[in-house]
XYZ file of C-alpha atoms in Angstrom:
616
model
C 0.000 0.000 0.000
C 2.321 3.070 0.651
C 4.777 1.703 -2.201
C 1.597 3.127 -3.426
C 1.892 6.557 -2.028
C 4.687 9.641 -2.741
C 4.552 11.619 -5.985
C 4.439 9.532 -9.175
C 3.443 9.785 -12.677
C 0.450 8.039 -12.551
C -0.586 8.891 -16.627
C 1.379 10.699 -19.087
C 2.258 14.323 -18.282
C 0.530 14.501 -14.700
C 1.923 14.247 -11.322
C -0.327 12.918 -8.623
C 0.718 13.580 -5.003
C -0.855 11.056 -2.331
C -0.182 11.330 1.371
C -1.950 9.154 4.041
C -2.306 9.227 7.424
C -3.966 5.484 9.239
C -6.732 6.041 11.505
C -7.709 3.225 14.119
C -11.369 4.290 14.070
C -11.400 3.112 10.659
C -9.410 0.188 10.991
C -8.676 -0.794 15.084
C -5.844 -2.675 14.054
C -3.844 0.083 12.495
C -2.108 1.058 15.556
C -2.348 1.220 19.691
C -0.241 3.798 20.510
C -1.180 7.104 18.550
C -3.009 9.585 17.325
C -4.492 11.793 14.943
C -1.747 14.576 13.427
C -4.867 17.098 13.255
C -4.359 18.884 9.994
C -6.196 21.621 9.513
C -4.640 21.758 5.456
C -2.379 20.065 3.891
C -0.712 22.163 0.352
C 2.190 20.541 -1.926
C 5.181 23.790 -2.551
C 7.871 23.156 -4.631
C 9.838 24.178 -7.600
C 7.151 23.161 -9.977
C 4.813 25.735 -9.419
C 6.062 28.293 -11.304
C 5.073 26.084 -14.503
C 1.224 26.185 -12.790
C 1.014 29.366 -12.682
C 1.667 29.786 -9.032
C 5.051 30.685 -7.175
C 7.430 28.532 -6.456
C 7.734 26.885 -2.399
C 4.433 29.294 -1.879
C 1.927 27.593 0.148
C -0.659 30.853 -0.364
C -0.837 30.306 -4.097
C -0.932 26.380 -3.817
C -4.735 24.670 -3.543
C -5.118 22.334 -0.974
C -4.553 18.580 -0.914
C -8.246 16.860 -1.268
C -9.435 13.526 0.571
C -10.494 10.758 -1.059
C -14.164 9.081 0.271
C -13.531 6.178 -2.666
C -11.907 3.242 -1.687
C -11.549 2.102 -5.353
C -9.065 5.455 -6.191
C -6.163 3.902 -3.202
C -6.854 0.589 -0.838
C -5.672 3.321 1.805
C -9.040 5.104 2.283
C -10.336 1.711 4.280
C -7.663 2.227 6.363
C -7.476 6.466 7.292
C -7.189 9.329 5.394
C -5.917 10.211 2.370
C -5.049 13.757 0.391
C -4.510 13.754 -2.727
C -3.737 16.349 -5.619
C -2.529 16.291 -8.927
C -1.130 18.533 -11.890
C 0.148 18.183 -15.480
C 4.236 19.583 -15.634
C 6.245 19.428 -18.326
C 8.841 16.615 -18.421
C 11.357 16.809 -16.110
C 13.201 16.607 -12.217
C 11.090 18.538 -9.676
C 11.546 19.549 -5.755
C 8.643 19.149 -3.295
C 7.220 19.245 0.131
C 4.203 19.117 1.646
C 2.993 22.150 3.959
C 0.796 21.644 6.962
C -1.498 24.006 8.812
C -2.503 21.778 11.944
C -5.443 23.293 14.178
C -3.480 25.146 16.221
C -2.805 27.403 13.489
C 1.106 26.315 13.381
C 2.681 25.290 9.956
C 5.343 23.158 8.904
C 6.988 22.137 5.605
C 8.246 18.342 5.359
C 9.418 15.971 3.337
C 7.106 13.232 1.859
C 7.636 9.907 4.045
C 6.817 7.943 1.116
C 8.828 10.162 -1.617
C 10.747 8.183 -4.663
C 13.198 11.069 -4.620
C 15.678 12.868 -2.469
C 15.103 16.433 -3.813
C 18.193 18.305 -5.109
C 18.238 20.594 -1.958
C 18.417 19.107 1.689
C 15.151 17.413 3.295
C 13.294 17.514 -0.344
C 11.249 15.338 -1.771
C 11.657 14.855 -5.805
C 9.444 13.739 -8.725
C 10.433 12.647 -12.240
C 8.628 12.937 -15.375
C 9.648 11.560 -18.726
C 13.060 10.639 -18.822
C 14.232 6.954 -19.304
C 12.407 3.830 -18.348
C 14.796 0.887 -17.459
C 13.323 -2.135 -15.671
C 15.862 -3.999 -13.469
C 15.851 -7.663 -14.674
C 16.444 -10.783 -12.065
C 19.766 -12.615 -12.224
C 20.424 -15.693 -14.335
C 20.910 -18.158 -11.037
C 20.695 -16.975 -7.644
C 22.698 -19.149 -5.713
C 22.322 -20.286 -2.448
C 23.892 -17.525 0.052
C 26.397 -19.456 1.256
C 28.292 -19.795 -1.660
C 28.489 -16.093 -1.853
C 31.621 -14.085 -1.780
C 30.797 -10.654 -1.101
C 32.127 -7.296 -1.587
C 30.863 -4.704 0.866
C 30.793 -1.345 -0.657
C 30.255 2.152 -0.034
C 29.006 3.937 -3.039
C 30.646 7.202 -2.044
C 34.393 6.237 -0.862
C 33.990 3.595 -4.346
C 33.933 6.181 -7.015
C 34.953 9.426 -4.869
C 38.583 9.180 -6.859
C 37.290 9.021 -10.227
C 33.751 10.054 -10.807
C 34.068 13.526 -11.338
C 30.448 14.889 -12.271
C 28.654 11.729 -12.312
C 26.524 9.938 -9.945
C 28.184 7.494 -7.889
C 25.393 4.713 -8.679
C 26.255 5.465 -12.398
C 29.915 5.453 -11.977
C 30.399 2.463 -9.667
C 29.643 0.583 -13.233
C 32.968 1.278 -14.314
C 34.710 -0.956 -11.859
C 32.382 -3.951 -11.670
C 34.823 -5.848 -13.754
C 37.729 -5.743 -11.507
C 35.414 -6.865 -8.841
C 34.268 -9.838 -10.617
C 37.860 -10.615 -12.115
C 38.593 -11.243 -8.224
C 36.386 -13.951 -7.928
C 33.360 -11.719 -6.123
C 29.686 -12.868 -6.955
C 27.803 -10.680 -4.954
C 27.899 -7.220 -3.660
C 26.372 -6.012 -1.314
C 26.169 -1.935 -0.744
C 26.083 0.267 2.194
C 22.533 2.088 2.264
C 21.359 3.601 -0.234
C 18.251 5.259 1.238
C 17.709 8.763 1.708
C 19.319 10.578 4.951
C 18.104 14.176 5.216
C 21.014 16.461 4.107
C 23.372 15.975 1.061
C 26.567 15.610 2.925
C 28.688 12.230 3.213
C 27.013 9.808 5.226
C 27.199 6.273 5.644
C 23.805 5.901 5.334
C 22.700 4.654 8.476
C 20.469 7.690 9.368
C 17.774 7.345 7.001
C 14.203 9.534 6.384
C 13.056 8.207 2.821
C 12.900 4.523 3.203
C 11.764 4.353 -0.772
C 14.236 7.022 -2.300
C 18.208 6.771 -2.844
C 19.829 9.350 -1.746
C 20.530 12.575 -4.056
C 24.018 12.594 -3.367
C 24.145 9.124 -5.062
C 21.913 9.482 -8.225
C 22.492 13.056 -8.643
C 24.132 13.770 -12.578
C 24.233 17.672 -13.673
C 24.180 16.283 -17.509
C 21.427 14.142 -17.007
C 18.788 15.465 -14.689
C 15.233 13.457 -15.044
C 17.798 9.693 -14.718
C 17.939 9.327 -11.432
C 15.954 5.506 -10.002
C 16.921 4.545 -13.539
C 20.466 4.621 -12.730
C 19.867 1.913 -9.813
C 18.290 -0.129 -12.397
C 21.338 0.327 -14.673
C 23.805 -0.858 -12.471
C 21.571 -4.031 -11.122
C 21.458 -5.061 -14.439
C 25.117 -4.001 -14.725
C 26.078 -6.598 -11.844
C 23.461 -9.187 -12.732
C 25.056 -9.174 -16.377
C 28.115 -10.255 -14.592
C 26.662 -12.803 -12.324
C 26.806 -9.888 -9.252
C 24.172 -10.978 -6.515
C 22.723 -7.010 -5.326
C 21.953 -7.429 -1.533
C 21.341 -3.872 0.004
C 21.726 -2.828 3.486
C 18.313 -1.518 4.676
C 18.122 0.429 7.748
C 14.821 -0.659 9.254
C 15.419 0.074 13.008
C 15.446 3.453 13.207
C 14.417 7.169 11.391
C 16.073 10.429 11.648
C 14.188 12.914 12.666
C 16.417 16.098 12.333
C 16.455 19.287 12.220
C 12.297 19.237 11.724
C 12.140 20.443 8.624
C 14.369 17.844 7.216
C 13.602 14.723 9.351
C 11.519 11.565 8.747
C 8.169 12.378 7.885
C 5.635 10.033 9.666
C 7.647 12.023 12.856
C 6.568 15.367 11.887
C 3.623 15.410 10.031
C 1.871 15.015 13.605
C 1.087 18.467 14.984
C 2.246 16.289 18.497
C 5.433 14.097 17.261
C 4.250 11.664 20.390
C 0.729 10.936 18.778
C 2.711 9.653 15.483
C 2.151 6.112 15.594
C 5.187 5.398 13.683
C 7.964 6.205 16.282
C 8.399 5.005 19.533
C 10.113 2.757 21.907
C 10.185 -0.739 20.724
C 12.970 -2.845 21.850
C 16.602 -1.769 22.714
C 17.055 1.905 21.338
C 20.536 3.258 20.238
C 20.164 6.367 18.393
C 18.184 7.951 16.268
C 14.339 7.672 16.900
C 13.144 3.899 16.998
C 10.541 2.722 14.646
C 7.648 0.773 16.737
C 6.777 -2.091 15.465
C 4.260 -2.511 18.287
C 1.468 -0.642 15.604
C 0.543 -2.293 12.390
C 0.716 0.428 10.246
C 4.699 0.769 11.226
C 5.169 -2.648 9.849
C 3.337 -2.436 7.170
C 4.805 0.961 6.001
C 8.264 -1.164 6.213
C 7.234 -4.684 4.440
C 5.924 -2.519 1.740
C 9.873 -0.684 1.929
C 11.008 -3.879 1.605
C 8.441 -5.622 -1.189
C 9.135 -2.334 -3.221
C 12.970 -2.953 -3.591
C 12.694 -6.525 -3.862
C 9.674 -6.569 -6.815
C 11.397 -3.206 -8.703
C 15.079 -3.717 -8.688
C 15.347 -7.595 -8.469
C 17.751 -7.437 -5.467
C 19.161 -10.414 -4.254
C 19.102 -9.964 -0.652
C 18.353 -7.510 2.495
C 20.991 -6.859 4.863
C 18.723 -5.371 8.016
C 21.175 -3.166 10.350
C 20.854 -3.128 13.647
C 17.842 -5.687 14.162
C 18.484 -5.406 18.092
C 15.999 -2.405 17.903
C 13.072 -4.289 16.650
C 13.518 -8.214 18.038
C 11.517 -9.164 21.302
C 12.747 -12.485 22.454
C 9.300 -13.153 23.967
C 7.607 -11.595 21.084
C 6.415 -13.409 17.421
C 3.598 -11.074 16.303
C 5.469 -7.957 16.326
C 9.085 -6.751 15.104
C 11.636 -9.030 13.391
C 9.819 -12.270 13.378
C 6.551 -10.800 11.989
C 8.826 -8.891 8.938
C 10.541 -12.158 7.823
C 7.879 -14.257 8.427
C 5.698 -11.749 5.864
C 8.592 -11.386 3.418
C 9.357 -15.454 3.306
C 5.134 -15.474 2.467
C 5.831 -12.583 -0.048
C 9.200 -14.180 -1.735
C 7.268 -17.830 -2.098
C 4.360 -15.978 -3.767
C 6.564 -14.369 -5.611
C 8.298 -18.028 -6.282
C 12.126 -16.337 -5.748
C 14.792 -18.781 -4.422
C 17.929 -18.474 -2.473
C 16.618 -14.557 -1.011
C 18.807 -13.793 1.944
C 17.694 -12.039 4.912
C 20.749 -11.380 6.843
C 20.861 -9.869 10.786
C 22.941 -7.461 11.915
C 22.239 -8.632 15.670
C 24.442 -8.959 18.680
C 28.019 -9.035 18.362
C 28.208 -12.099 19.716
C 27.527 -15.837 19.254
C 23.590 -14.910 20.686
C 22.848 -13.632 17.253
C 23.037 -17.543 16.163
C 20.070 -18.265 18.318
C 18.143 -15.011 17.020
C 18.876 -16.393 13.467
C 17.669 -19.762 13.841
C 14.380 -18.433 15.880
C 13.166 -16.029 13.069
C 13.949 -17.984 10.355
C 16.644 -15.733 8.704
C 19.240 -16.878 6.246
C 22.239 -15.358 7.889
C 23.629 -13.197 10.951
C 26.726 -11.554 10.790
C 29.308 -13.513 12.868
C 31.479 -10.774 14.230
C 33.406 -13.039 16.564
C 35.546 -14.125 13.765
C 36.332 -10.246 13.320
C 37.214 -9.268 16.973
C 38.882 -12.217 17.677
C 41.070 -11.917 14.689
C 41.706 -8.489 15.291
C 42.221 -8.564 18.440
C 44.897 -11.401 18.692
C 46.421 -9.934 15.194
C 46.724 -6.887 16.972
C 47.904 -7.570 20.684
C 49.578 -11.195 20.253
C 48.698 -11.756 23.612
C 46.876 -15.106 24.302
C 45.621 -17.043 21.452
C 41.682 -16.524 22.074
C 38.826 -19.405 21.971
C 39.704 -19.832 18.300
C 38.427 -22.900 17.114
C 34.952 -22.255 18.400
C 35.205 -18.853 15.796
C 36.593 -21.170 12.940
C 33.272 -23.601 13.676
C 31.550 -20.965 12.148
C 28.720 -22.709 11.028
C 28.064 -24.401 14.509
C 24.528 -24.342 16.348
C 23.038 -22.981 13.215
C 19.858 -24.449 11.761
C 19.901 -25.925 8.661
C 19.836 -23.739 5.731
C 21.416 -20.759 8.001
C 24.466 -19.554 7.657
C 26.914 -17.118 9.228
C 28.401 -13.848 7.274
C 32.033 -14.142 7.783
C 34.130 -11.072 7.491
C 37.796 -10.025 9.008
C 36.866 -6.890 8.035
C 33.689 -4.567 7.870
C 32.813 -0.599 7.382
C 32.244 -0.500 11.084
C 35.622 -1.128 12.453
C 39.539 0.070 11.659
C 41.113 -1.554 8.764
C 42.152 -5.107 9.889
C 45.633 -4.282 7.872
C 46.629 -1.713 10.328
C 46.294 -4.622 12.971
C 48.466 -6.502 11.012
C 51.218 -3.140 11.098
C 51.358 0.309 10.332
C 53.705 -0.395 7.164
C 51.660 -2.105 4.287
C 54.322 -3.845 3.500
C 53.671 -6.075 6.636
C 50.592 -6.969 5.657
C 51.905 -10.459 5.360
C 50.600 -10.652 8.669
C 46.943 -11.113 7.806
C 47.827 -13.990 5.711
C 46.298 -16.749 8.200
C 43.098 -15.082 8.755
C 42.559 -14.287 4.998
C 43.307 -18.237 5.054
C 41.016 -19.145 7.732
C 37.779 -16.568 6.506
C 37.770 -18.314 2.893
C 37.872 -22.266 4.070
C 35.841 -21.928 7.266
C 31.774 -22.259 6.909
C 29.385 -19.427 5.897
C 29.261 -16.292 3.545
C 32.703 -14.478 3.284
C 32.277 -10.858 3.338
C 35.065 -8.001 2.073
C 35.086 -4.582 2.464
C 36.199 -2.331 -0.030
C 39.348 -1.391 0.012
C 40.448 -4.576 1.966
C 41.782 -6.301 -1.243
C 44.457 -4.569 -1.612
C 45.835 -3.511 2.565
C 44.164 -0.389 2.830
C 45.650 0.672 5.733
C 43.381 3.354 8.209
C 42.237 4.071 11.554
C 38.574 4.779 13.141
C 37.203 5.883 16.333
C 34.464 3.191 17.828
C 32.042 6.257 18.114
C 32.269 10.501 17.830
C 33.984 12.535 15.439
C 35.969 11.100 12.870
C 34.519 8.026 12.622
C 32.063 8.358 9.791
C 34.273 10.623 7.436
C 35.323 10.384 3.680
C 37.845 7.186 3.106
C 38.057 7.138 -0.710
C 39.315 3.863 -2.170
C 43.297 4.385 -3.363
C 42.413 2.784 -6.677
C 46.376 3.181 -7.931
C 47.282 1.181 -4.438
C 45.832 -1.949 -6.310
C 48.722 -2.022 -8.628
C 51.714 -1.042 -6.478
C 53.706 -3.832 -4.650
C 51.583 -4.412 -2.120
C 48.272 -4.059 -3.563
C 49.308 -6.480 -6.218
C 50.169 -9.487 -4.296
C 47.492 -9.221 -1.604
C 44.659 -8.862 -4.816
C 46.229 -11.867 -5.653
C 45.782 -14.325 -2.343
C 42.373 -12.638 -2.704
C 41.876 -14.136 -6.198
C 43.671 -17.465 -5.204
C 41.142 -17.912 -2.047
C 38.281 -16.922 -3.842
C 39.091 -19.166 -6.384
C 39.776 -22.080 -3.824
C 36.284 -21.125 -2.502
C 33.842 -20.769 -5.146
C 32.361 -23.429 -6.127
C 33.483 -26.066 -3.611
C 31.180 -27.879 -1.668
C 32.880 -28.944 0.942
C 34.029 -25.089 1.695
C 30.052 -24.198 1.773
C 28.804 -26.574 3.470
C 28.870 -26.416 6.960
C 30.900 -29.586 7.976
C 33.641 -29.111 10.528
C 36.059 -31.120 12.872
C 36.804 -31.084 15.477
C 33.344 -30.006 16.295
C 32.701 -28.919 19.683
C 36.197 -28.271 20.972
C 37.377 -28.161 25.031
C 38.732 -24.465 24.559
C 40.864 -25.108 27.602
C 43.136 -27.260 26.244
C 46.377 -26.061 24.765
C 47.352 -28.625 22.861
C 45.887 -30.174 19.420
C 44.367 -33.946 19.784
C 45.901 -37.436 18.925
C 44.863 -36.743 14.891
C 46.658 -33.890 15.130
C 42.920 -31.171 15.062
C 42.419 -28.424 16.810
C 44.678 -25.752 18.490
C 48.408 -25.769 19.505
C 48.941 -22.553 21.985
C 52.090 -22.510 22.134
C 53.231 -23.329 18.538
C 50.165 -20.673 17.334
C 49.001 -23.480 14.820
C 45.268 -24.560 14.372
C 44.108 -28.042 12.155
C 40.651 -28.577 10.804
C 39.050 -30.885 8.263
C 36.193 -29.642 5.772
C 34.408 -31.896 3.453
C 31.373 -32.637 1.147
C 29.921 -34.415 -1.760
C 29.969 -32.211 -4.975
C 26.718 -31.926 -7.203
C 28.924 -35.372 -9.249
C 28.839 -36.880 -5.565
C 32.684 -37.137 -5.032
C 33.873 -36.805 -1.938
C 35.645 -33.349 -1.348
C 38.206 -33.226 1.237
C 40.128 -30.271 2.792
C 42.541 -30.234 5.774
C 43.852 -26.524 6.453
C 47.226 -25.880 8.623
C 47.202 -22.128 9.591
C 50.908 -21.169 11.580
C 49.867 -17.655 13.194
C 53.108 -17.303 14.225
C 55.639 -14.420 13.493
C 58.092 -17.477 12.678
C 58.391 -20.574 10.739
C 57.379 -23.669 12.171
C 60.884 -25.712 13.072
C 58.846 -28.736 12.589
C 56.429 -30.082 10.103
C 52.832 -30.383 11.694
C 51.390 -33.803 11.694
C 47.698 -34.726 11.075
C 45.719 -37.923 10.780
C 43.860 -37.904 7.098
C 41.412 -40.372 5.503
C 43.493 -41.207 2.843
C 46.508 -42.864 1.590
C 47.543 -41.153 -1.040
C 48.850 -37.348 -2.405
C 47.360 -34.105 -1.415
C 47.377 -30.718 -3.022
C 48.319 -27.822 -1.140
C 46.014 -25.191 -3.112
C 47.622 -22.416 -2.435
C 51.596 -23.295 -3.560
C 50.776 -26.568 -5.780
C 53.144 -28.741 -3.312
C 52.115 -32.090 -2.869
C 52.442 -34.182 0.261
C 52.139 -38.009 0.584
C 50.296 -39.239 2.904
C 51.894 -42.865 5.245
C 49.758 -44.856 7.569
C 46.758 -41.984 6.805
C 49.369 -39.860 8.314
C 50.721 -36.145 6.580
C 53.665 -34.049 7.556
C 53.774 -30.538 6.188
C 56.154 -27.751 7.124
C 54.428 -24.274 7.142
C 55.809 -20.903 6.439
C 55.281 -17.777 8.814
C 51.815 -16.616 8.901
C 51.103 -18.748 6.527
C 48.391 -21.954 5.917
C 48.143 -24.844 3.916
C 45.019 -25.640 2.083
C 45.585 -29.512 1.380
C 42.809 -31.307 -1.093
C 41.852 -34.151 -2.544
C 38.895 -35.289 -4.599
C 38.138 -38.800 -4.695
């Protein structure tokens, strides 16, 4: 229903401008806590006046919004109130608002909740007319999520070296190719919703849940392309077997300064009577969505259906899914939204969807992942952990329990595994301040491609970028353009390349996606590996494991991975038990070890892994 809603061209050469508000005395289930916003007028200003005959952003020239009594003209009408007004305009990229006169005799001007279109000035709505029509098509094969190797991207920092004039969703085209010649098959990108000002942002404070952001779609040379450049570039990625997940920001709404902030806050003459903000679960900034009323789900499964049924995305990333998740709680919040999306997705008949949490920060999320049904939570213990013994070399932590990745998930779930995200420092500054160290990070690179789950890459990371970040304040979401000439230096060039090599290792293997593991269930206090030669060695800084499958052929796929985390060369070979007598691949050199009475012996390198296979 409010896909519905906004300014759109409804027939040829007309705008029509639709803005609802839900009413429980219509429909008691629309909401609990709430009111009325008690609108005394409601008038649409904007730079498209002037071609009505009015003046532009003048509310005493423009008419007044009518209601519509007929339930046939919008579904809404059952459900509360709607205004409605519409004008012929010539062709082209317009600015709007509405402006409200609420009974107090106060006025406001706001942005449209339910707007396709930042506006070209801050807090704006924006309307196109004419210009190109570009549908976004589906990919060829969706594959399952956990054979995806993602690269996370911010659509700013991407293109900010090389763009010039043009839109960063048109310009991020350009480079799709050396993504995909590393081995990527998905990408998913930051948000790119609507925040309320044009300055850099990460995208995490949005007010137009159904626009992209200005900033991103905004081309001087071509004005009126602006949602048709998002379709562009999904094709552009599905063209090259690219998955498109998107990060949507579903938590939370910003709400300033007023006349800029979300508009379900502020079209209420009291912001407390909106039924669409509120206290719902855990709160961290911003002003929480509450999921406790109807009509704020609905406003958001209709976010979500619109993205998924108009630009064939591949996936939704939700942020920050603490802030609408009851544990005690089915009917309302997260469970409700997936459980409504997996209805709309099978109706739809689309396969292989991923709904991915961005829950706790710790190995809770699992639990939250298999109780609402999602396809994935991002596993940030394999990121802190990493980091953290990368950085100190204190203690090796509870590792093998992080490389388990895939343990105490249901099946068909699957952990997001990343080193590395837009939320934290660069894990190559862990590994030293001098790129040229980033040798370092060679284990865990190791490690994040042959352990269970979705591996996930932030831009940037594929070649060392090396930078700091605050954990919260100033400084911390800031401008960090991608070095695109670092790629080719020294450094750039042979980290790019273990990339390649371990996506290559990874794609397509079975055994590396599926989510089988020993040793399973490993006594973190002990220090030393088992008789078979699995698990952890403390002192030595060396971890065993075993992965293995049946391919689609139904041979048996068998990996055993050696990581040395050590500074130093091992000064002798590490022994393991293996299933077979025979020769085994190391993957990553092309050395081949024999195996005697099922045993191996294999020397290891500093920071450094062997990835030994066989395929019988």
């Amino acid at each position: 229903m409010y896909e519905q809603l906004g300014a759109r061209e409804l027939k040829p050469g007309t705008v029509t401008f639709r803005l609802f508000f839900p009413d429980r005395s219509r429909d008691p289930w629309q909401y609990d806590g709430g009111g009325m916003p008690r609108v005394q007028a409601i008038r649409v200003v904007g730079d498209f006046q002037g071609a009505c005959g009015q003046k532009d952003w003048d509310p005493t020239t423009a008419p007044p919004m009518g209601e519509l009594a007929d339930a046939k003209a919008s579904p809404a009408v059952a459900l509360g109130h709607v205004f409605q007004w519409e004008t012929p305009l010539p062709d082209g990229f317009y600015d709007y608002r509405y402006h409200l006169t609420f009974m107090d005799g106060s006025a406001i001007t706001i942005s449209d909740p339910c707007s396709r279109y930042g506006g070209k000035a801050a807090g704006n709505s924006g309307v196109v007319l004419g210009g190109r029509k570009v549908k976004a098509d589906p990919i060829a094969k969706r594959l399952p999520y956990g054979e995806l190797v993602i690269y996370e991207l911010n659509l700013d920092d991407f293109t900010a070296r090389y763009r010039g004039q043009r839109a960063p969703i048109d310009a991020v085209r350009d480079r799709l190719d050396v993504i995909r010649g590393l081995g990527f098959n998905a990408i998913e990108f930051m948000p790119w919703t609507a925040w309320p000002n044009d300055d850099f942002s990460w995208g995490y404070n949005p007010y137009q849940y159904f626009s992209v952001s200005h900033r991103y779609t905004n081309d001087p040379a071509r004005p009126s392309d602006k949602l048709v450049l998002l379709s562009d570039l999904v094709n552009a990625c599905h063209a090259r077997d690219l998955h498109v997940i998107m990060d949507g920001v579903f938590n939370h709404a910003e709400v300033d300064p007023p006349d800029r902030g979300f508009g379900y806050y502020w079209l209420y003459g009291v912001s407390a009577d909106s039924p669409f903000v509120g206290n719902f679960a855990a709160h961290d900034f911003f002003k929480d969505l509450d999921y406790a009323n109807l009509c704020t789900h609905e406003f958001i499964l209709d976010v979500c259906k619109y993205w998924i049924d108009n630009f064939a995305v591949d996936g939704i990333r939700l942020d920050n899914t603490l802030g609408f998740y009851k544990p005690d709680d089915r009917g309302h919040g997260l469970p409700r939204l997936l459980a409504d999306l997996r209805e709309h997705l099978a109706s739809t008949r689309q396969d292989n969807f991923a709904l991915v949490l961005e829950h706790s920060w710790d190995y809770s999320a699992i639990d939250v992942t298999n109780k609402v049904g999602a396809t994935s939570c991002w596993y940030d213990a394999f990121r802190s952990l990493s980091m953290d013994y990368l950085g100190n070399r204190s203690a090796l932590p509870p590792m093998m329990r992080m490389l388990d990745s895939a343990r105490d998930f249901d099946e068909g779930a699957v952990p997001t595994t990343y080193v590395e995200n837009h939320d934290h420092k660069a894990f190559a500054l862990k590994a030293s301040a001098q790129r040229d160290e980033w040798w370092r990070m060679q284990p865990y690179l190791i490690a994040l491609f042959t352990c269970p789950g979705a591996v996930l890459v932030h831009d940037g990371q594929e070649y060392a970028n090396s930078y700091d970040m605050p954990e919260q304040g100033d400084g911390r979401v800031v401008p960090r353009p991608i070095d695109w000439p670092a790629l080719d230096d020294q450094v750039g060039k042979s980290v790019s390349a273990l990339f390649a090599k371990l996506i290559g290792i990874r794609t397509g293997s079975a055994a590396l996606s599926s989510p089988n593991f020993h040793p399973r269930n490993w006594d973190e206090s002990r220090t030393t590996r088992d008789a078979e030669g699995f698990g952890l060695d403390v002192d030595r800084q060396v971890a065993v494991y075993h992965r293995w499958a049946r391919d689609r052929a139904g041979r048996l796929e068998r990996f055993y991975v050696v990581l040395n985390l050590s500074d130093e060369p091992q000064g002798r070979d590490v022994d393991l038990k293996v299933a077979v007598n025979s020769s085994w691949e190391d993957l990553l050199t092309g050395d081949v070890f024999d195996a005697f009475a099922n045993s191996l012996s294999v020397h290891v390198g500093r920071c450094w892994g062997r990835v030994l296979f066989r395929r019988d």
